[in-house]
Coordinates of C-alpha atoms in Angstrom, one line a residue:
M1 CA -27.4 39.4 -59.0
Q2 CA -29.1 37.1 -56.6
Q3 CA -27.2 34.6 -54.5
P4 CA -28.0 30.9 -54.7
R5 CA -30.0 29.5 -51.8
L6 CA -28.6 26.6 -49.8
K7 CA -30.6 23.4 -50.2
R8 CA -30.2 22.3 -46.6
P9 CA -33.5 21.9 -44.7
L10 CA -33.7 23.9 -41.6
P11 CA -34.0 21.9 -38.4
T12 CA -37.6 21.6 -37.2
R13 CA -38.7 21.9 -33.6
R14 CA -39.4 18.1 -33.6
R15 CA -35.9 17.3 -34.8
V16 CA -34.3 19.6 -32.2
L17 CA -36.5 18.2 -29.5
L18 CA -35.5 14.6 -30.4
L19 CA -31.8 15.5 -30.4
A20 CA -32.1 17.1 -27.0
I21 CA -33.9 14.1 -25.6
A22 CA -31.4 11.7 -27.1
G23 CA -28.5 13.7 -25.7
G24 CA -30.1 13.9 -22.2
A25 CA -30.7 10.1 -22.2
A26 CA -27.1 9.4 -23.2
A27 CA -25.8 11.7 -20.5
A28 CA -28.0 10.0 -17.9
A29 CA -27.0 6.5 -19.0
S30 CA -23.3 7.4 -18.8
A31 CA -23.7 8.9 -15.3
M32 CA -25.5 5.8 -14.1
F33 CA -22.8 3.5 -15.3
A34 CA -19.8 5.7 -14.6
R35 CA -17.8 4.9 -11.5
M36 CA -14.4 5.7 -10.3
A37 CA -11.9 3.0 -11.1
A38 CA -10.3 1.6 -8.0
A39 CA -7.9 -1.1 -7.4
G40 CA -8.5 -3.7 -4.8
P41 CA -6.4 -6.0 -2.7
K42 CA -6.0 -8.4 -5.6
E43 CA -4.5 -5.7 -7.9
A44 CA -2.2 -4.5 -5.1
A45 CA -1.1 -8.1 -4.4
A46 CA -0.4 -8.6 -8.1
F47 CA 1.8 -5.5 -8.2
L48 CA 3.7 -6.5 -5.1
A49 CA 4.1 -10.1 -6.3
Q50 CA 6.3 -8.8 -9.2
I51 CA 9.1 -8.1 -6.7
G52 CA 10.2 -11.7 -6.1
K53 CA 9.3 -15.3 -5.6
G54 CA 7.9 -16.6 -2.3
T55 CA 5.7 -15.4 0.5
P56 CA 6.7 -12.2 2.3
K57 CA 7.1 -12.5 6.1
D58 CA 6.2 -9.7 8.6
G59 CA 9.0 -7.7 10.0
R60 CA 12.2 -5.8 9.1
I61 CA 10.3 -3.1 7.2
A62 CA 8.2 -0.3 8.7
I63 CA 6.0 2.5 7.3
K64 CA 5.8 5.7 9.3
A65 CA 2.8 7.9 8.5
Q66 CA 0.1 10.0 10.0
E67 CA -2.9 8.0 11.1
I68 CA -5.2 10.6 9.5
A69 CA -4.3 12.5 6.4
E70 CA -6.4 15.6 6.0
N71 CA -5.8 15.7 2.3
G72 CA -5.1 12.6 0.1
N73 CA -3.3 14.7 -2.6
T74 CA 0.0 14.5 -0.7
V75 CA 0.5 12.0 2.1
P76 CA 4.0 11.8 3.5
L77 CA 5.4 8.3 4.2
T78 CA 8.7 7.1 5.6
I79 CA 9.7 3.6 4.7
T80 CA 12.6 2.0 6.7
V81 CA 14.1 -1.5 6.3
E82 CA 16.4 -3.0 9.0
S83 CA 19.5 -4.1 7.2
P84 CA 23.3 -3.8 7.6
M85 CA 23.5 -2.7 4.0
S86 CA 26.8 -4.7 3.5
E87 CA 28.0 -6.4 0.4
K88 CA 26.5 -9.7 1.6
D89 CA 23.3 -8.5 3.2
Y90 CA 21.4 -5.5 1.8
V91 CA 18.0 -4.4 0.5
K92 CA 17.6 -4.9 -3.2
T93 CA 14.1 -3.6 -3.9
V94 CA 11.2 -2.0 -2.0
R95 CA 7.7 -1.8 -3.6
V96 CA 4.9 0.3 -2.1
A97 CA 1.2 -0.2 -3.1
A98 CA -2.1 1.4 -2.1
D99 CA -5.0 -1.0 -2.4
G100 CA -7.7 1.7 -3.1
N101 CA -6.0 3.8 -5.8
P102 CA -7.0 3.5 -9.4
N103 CA -3.4 2.3 -10.0
P104 CA -2.2 0.4 -7.0
G105 CA 1.5 0.8 -7.6
V106 CA 2.9 3.8 -5.7
V107 CA 6.6 3.3 -6.1
T108 CA 9.4 0.8 -6.8
L109 CA 12.8 1.6 -5.3
H110 CA 16.1 -0.1 -6.0
F111 CA 19.1 0.0 -3.6
T112 CA 22.7 -1.0 -3.5
P113 CA 25.0 -1.6 -0.5
A114 CA 26.5 1.8 -1.1
V115 CA 23.3 3.5 0.2
G116 CA 24.4 2.8 3.8
R117 CA 20.9 2.9 5.3
C118 CA 17.6 1.9 3.8
E119 CA 15.3 4.7 4.7
V120 CA 13.3 6.8 2.2
Q121 CA 10.7 9.5 2.5
I122 CA 8.1 9.8 -0.2
R123 CA 4.8 11.6 -0.8
C124 CA 1.9 9.7 -2.5
R125 CA -1.7 10.4 -3.5
L126 CA -4.4 8.3 -1.8
A127 CA -7.9 8.2 -3.2
Q128 CA -9.6 7.3 0.1
T129 CA -9.0 5.6 3.4
E130 CA -6.9 2.6 2.4
R131 CA -4.1 0.3 3.3
V132 CA -0.5 1.1 2.2
I133 CA 1.5 -2.0 1.8
A134 CA 5.3 -2.2 1.5
V135 CA 7.4 -5.3 0.5
A136 CA 11.2 -5.4 0.6
E137 CA 13.3 -7.9 -1.2
M138 CA 16.7 -8.6 0.4
S139 CA 19.9 -9.7 -1.4
D140 CA 19.4 -13.3 -0.2
G141 CA 15.9 -13.4 -1.9
S142 CA 13.9 -13.2 1.3
L143 CA 10.8 -11.0 1.3
W144 CA 9.5 -8.9 4.2
T145 CA 6.3 -6.9 4.4
T146 CA 4.3 -4.5 6.4
A147 CA 1.0 -2.6 6.0
R148 CA -0.6 0.4 7.5
E149 CA -4.1 1.9 7.1
I150 CA -4.3 5.6 6.5
K151 CA -7.5 7.4 7.0
V152 CA -8.1 10.1 4.3
T153 CA -10.6 12.9 4.8
I154 CA -10.3 14.4 1.3
G155 CA -9.4 12.0 -1.5
G156 CA -6.5 12.8 -3.8
C157 CA -7.1 10.5 -6.8
G158 CA -10.4 11.9 -8.1
G159 CA -12.2 11.7 -4.7

């Protein structure tokens, strides 16, 4: 008994060639228009503005980090805020942002007077040479800020 033949037409050379050209054109177009998403100072400022109302002043907060990070995948940072950490005067929240990362928000930390000292060590990923900005909100509602530029030789966020 003979098996029935399929009624699908076989692809012709012309059809295969047109599909290959269309695929190549689509790949070239996507490569031309693709770019790495990166936040800018506006996005970092919007993230930091969520911490409280008012304009942050310089002082009371410090970022300790290497000037040059050989690899952006893991950059150690130490954030310190000068505060007595008493019931009446303590650090409520610290936000850290990096203005060149695809997502500018690095971390949001919450504190209570029971902490005793406001100092944290974190590791973050940096995509490129960029500014790391920290804002601290105190229990009285005042805001304090600092920023530090860190040079990255090998990017960590897709770079």
